[in-house]
Every structure is written in structure tokens, then in C-alpha cells.
PDB file of C-alpha atoms in Angstrom:
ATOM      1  CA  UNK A   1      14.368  -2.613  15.330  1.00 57.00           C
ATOM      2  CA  UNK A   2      12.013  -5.584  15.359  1.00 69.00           C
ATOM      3  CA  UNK A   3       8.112  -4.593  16.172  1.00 79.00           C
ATOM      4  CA  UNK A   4       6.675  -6.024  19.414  1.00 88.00           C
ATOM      5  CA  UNK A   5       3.265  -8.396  19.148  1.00 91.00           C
ATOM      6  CA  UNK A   6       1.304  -5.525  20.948  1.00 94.00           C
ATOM      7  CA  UNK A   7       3.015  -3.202  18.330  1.00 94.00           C
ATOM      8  CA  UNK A   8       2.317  -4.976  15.838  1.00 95.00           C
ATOM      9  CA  UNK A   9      -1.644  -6.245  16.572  1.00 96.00           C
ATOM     10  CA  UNK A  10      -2.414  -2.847  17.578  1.00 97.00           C
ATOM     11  CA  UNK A  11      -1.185  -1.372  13.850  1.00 96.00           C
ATOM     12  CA  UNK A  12      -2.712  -4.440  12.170  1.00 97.00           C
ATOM     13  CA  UNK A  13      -5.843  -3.173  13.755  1.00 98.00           C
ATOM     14  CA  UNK A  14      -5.345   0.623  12.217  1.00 97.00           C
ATOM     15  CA  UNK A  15      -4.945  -1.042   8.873  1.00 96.00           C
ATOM     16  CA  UNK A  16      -8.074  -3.518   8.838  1.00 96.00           C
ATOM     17  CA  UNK A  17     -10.217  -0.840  10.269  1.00 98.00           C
ATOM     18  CA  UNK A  18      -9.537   1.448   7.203  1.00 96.00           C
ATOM     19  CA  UNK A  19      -9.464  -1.351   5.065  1.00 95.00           C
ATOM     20  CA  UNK A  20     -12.933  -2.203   6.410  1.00 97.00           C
ATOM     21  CA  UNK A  21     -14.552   1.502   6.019  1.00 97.00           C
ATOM     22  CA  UNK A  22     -13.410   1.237   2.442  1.00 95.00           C
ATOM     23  CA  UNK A  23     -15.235  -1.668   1.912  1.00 94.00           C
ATOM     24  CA  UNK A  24     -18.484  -0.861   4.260  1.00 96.00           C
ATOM     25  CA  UNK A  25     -18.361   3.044   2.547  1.00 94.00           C
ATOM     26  CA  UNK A  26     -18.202   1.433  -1.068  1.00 92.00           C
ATOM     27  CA  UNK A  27     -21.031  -1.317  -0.420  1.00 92.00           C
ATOM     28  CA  UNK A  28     -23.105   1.348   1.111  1.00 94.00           C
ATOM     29  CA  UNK A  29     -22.850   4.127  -2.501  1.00 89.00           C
ATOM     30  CA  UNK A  30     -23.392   0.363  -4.834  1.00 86.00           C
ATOM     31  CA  UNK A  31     -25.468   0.642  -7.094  1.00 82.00           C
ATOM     32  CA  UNK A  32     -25.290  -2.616  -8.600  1.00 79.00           C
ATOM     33  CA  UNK A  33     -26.332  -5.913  -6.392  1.00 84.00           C
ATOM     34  CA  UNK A  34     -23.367  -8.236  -6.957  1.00 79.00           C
ATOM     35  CA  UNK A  35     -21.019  -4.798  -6.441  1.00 81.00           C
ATOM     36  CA  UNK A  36     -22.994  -4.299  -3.275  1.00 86.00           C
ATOM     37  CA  UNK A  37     -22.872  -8.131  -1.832  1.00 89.00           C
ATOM     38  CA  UNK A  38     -19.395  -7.852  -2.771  1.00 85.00           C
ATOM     39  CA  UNK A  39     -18.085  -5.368  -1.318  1.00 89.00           C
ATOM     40  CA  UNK A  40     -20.125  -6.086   1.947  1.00 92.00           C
ATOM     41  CA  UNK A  41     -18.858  -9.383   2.568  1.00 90.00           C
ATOM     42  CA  UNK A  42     -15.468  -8.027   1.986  1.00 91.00           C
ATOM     43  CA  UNK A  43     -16.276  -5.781   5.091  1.00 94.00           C
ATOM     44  CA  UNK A  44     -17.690  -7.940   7.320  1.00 94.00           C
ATOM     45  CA  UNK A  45     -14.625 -10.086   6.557  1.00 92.00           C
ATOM     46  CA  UNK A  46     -12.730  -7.701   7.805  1.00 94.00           C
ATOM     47  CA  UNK A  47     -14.590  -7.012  10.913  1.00 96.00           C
ATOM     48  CA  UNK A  48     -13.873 -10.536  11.251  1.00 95.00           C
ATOM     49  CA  UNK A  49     -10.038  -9.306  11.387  1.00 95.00           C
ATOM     50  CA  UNK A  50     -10.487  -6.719  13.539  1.00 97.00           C
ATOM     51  CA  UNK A  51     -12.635  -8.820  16.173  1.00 97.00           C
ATOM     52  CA  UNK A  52     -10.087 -11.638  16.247  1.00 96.00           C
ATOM     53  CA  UNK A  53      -7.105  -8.988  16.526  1.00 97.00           C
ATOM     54  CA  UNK A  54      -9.050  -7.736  19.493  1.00 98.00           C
ATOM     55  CA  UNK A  55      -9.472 -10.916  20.844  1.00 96.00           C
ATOM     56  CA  UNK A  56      -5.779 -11.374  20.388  1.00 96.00           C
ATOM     57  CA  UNK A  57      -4.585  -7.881  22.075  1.00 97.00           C
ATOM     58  CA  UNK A  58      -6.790  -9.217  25.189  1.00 97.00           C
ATOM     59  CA  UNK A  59      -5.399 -12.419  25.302  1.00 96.00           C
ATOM     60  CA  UNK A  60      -1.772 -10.839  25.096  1.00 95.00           C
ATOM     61  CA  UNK A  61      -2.340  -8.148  27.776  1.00 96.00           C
ATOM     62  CA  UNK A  62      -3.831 -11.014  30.162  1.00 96.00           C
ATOM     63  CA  UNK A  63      -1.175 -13.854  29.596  1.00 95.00           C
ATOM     64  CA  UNK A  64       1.924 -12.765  27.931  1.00 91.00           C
ATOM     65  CA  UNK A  65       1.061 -15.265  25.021  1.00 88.00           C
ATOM     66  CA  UNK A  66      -1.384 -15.489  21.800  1.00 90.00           C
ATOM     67  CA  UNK A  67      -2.360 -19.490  21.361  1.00 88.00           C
ATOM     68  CA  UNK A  68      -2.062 -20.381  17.666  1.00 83.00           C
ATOM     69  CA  UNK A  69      -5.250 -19.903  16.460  1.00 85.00           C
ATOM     70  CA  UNK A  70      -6.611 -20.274  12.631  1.00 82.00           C
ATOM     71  CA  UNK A  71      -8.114 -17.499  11.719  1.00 84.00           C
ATOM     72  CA  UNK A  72     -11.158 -18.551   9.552  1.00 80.00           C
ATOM     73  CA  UNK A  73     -11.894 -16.919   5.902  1.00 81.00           C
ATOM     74  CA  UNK A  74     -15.638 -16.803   4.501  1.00 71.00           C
ATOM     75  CA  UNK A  75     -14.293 -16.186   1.004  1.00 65.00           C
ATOM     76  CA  UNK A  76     -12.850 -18.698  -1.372  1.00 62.00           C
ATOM     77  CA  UNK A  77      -9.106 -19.278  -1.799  1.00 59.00           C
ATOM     78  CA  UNK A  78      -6.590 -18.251  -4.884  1.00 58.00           C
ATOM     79  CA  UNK A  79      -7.034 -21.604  -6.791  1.00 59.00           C
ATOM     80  CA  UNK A  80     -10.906 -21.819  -6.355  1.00 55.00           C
ATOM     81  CA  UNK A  81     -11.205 -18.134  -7.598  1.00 54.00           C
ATOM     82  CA  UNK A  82      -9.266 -19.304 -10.713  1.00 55.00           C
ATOM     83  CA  UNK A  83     -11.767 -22.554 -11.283  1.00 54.00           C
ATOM     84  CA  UNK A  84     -14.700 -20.031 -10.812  1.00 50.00           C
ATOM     85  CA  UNK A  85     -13.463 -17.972 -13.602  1.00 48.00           C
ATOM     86  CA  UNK A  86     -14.471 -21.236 -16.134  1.00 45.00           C
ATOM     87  CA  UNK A  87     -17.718 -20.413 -15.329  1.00 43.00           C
ATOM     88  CA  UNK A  88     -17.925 -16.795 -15.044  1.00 43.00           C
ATOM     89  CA  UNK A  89     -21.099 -15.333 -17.013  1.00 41.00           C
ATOM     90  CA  UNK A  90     -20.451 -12.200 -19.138  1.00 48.00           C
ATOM     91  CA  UNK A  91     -21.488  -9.187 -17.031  1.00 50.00           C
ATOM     92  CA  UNK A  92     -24.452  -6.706 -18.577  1.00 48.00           C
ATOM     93  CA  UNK A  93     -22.515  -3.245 -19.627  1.00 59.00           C
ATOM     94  CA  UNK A  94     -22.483  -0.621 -17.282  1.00 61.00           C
ATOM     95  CA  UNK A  95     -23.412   2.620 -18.211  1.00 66.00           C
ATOM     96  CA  UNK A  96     -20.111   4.991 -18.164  1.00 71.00           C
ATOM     97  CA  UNK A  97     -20.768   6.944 -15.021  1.00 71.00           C
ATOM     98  CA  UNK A  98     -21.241   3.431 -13.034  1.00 73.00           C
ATOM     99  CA  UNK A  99     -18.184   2.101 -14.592  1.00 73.00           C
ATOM    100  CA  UNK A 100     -15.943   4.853 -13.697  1.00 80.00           C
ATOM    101  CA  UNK A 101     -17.783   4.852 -10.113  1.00 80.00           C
ATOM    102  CA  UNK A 102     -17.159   0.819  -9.425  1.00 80.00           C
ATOM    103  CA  UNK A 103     -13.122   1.508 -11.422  1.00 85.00           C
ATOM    104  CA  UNK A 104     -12.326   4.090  -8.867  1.00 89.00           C
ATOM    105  CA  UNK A 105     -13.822   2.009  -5.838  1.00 88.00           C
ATOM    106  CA  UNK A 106     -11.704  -1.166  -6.722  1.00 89.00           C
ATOM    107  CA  UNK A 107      -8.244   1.107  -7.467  1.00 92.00           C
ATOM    108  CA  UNK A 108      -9.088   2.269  -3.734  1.00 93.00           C
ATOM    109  CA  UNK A 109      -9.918  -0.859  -2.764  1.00 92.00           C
ATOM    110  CA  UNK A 110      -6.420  -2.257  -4.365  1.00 93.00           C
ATOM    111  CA  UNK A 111      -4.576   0.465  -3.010  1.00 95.00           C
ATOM    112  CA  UNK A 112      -5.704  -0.375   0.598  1.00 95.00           C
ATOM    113  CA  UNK A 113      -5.495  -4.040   0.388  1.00 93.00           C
ATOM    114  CA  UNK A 114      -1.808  -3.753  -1.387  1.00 94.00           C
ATOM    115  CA  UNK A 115      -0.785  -1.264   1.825  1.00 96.00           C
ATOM    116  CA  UNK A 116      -2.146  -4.440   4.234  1.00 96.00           C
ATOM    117  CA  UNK A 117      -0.750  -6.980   2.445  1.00 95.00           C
ATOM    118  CA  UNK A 118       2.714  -4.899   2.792  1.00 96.00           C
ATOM    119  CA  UNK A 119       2.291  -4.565   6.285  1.00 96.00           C
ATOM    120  CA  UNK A 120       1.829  -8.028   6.882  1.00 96.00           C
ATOM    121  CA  UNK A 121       4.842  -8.795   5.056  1.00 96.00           C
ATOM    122  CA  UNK A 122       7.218  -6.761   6.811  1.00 95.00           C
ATOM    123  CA  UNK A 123       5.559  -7.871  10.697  1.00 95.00           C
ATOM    124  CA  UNK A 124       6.222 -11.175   9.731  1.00 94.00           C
ATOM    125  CA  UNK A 125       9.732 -10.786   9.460  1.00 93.00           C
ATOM    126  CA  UNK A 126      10.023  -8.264  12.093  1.00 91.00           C
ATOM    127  CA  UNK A 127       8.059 -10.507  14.974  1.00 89.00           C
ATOM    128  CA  UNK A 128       9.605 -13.068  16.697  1.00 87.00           C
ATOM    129  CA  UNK A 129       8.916 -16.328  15.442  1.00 89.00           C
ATOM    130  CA  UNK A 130       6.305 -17.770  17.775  1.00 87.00           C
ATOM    131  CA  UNK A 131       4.475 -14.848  16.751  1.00 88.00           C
ATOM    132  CA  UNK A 132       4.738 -15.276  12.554  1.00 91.00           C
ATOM    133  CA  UNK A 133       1.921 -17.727  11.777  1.00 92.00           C
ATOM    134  CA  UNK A 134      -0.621 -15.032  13.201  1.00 92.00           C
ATOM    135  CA  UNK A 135       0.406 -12.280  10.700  1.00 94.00           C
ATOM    136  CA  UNK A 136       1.304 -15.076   8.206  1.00 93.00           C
ATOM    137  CA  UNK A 137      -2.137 -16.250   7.836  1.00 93.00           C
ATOM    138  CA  UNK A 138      -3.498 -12.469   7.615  1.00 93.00           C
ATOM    139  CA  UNK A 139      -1.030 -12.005   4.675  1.00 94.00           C
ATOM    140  CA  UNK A 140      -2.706 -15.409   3.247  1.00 92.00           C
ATOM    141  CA  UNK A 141      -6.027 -13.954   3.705  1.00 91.00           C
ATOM    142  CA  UNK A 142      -5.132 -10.440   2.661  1.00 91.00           C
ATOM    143  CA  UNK A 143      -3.366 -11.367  -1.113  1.00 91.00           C
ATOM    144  CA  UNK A 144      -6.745 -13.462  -1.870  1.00 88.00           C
ATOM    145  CA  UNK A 145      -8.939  -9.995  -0.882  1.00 88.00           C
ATOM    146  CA  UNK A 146      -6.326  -8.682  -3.270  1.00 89.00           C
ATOM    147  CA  UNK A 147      -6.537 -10.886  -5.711  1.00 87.00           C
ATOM    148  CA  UNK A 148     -10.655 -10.731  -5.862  1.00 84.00           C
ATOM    149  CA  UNK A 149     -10.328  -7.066  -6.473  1.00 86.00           C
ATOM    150  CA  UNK A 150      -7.885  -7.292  -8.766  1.00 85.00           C
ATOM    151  CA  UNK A 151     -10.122  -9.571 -10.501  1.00 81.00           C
ATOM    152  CA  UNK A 152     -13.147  -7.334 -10.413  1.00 80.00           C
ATOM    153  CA  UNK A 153     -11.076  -4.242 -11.675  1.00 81.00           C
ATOM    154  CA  UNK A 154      -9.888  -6.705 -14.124  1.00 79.00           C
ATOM    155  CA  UNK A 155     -13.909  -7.626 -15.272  1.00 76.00           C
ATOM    156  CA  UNK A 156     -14.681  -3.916 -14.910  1.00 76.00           C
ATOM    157  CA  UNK A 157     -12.028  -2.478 -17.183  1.00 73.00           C
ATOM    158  CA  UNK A 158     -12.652  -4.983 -19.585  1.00 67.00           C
ATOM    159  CA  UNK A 159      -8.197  -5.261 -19.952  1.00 57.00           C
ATOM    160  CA  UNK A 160      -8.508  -8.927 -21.184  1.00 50.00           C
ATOM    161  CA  UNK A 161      -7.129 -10.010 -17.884  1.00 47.00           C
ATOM    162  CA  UNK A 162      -8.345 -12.469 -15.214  1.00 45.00           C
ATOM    163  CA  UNK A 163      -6.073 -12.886 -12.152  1.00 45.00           C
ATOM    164  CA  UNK A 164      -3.416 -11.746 -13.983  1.00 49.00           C
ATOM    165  CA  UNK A 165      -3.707 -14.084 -16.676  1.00 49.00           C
ATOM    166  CA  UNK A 166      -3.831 -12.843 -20.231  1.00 51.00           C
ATOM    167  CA  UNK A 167      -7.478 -14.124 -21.566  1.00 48.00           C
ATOM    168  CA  UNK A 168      -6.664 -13.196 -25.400  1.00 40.00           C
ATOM    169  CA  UNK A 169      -4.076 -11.505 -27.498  1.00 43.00           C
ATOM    170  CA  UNK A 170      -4.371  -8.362 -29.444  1.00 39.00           C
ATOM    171  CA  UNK A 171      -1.433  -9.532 -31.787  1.00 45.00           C
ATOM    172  CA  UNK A 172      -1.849 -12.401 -34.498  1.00 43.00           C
ATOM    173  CA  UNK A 173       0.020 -15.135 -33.928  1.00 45.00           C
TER     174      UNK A 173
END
């Protein structure tokens, strides 16, 4: 059975919120500055969701109808996260404890986002299709959060893996 637009804004709601605590909870026990600025701005992106999905539930209880509205991102997209990695500066070592700290934040982090970025997925084929480009854009929004912390887990692990490209080989060619 298809999920309704109130349905469906008030789970997208559930989900941000947690994915936001994640976030604001990890910033908040960062040690590291960039870790900290990073995983901030990733919440108050987030609240960012959660404000205009409020704004959205109102506008749907009062009218019957959400106006197509662009929700705005303050972090870069897909393709400028891959030209930013031509210029990424090695990061200093972390000491082991930090570095299994900031590995399990990002795993949570990934785990969260990928549960999102799934729910998105499945409302926009189960809304009616005046109501897809809302959820369509969070999806948009939601694989690039991915995406970043895929790429810090990636930096963190030290895998030889940037956005899921392959930096070097072990084998010799």
C-alpha cells in the first residue's frame, strides 16, 4: 500500500532527527577540530531537514498541498567532493584509541545515513507523483552525506580508497 505525504513527512522526520543526534552526539565527544566542524555541520544540516519537513507538515495540514520547493544544501555536491580530493593534504596520524573512536563514529554515521537514504528511496516510489521531487531531492542530499562519510571512514581506515575509487594497488602490474 502506497504511504500518504503526511505518512511519509512525518517518518522522514523520525529518521533525520536520529540521523541528526548522531551527528550533534559525535561532534559534541570530537576530539579532533576538523572531526568536530565536521560532524557539526553535518547536524545542523540536518536540522535544516527537519525544519523544512516541519515547514512542510504545516503547509500540508493547512492546504492539502506542499509547493515545490528546493530544499537548499550547505555542503558540496558528489563531483566537487571528488575535485577536492586532488587537493586533499595527508592527515597527521591519530593515535589508536582516537582512530578506533572517529572508525566507530563514521560506521554509525554510515549506518544511519544508508537507513535514510533507503527510506527515501522506497517513499519516492510509494508517493504519488506530485509528491516525488520532495523526497527525491532528500535522497540527492542524503547519498552526498553518505558519500562524505564514506569518504572520511575511507581517510580514517587508511583502505586506499577515496569515494570508492581505488587510489593504489597492492598487486604489481
Amino acid at each position: 500500500m502506497a504511504m500518504g505525504l503526511e505518512e511519509a513527512i512525518q517518518t522522514a522526520l523520525e529518521f533525520e532527527t536520529r540521523v541528526r543526534d548522531v551527528y550533534a552526539q559525535a561532534a559534541a565527544r570530537a576530539k579532533d577540530p576538523a572531526a568536530r566542524r565536521t560532524l557539526g555541520t553535518l547536524a545542523a544540516e540536518e536540522q535544516g531537514h527537519i525544519n523544512f519537513l516541519h515547514a512542510k507538515l504545516d503547509e500540508w495540514r493547512r492546504s492539502g498541498e506542499v509547493t515545490d520547493e528546493r530544499l537548499a544544501t550547505a555542503l558540496p555536491s558528489r563531483a566537487a567532493l571528488r575535485e577536492g580530493r586532488k587537493g586533499l593534504r595527508q592527515r597527521l596520524p591519530l593515535p589508536q584509541v582516537e582512530r578506533a573512536a572517529a572508525e566507530a563514529t563514521l560506521r554509525r554515521a554510515l549506518a544511519v545515513e544508508a537507513d535514510v537514504g533507503a527510506f527515501y528511496r522506497r517513499v519516492v516510489a510509494d508517493v504519488p507523483p506530485a509528491s516525488r521531487p520532495l523526497f527525491a531531492r532528500f535522497l540527492e542530499i542524503e547519498e552526498g552525506h553518505l558519500a562524505i562519510v564514506q569518504a572520511e571512514l575511507d581517510s580514517i581506515t587508511g583502505l586506499g580508497y577515496w569515494f570508492d575509487v581505488q587510489e593504489f594497488r597492492l598487486e604489481a602490474e
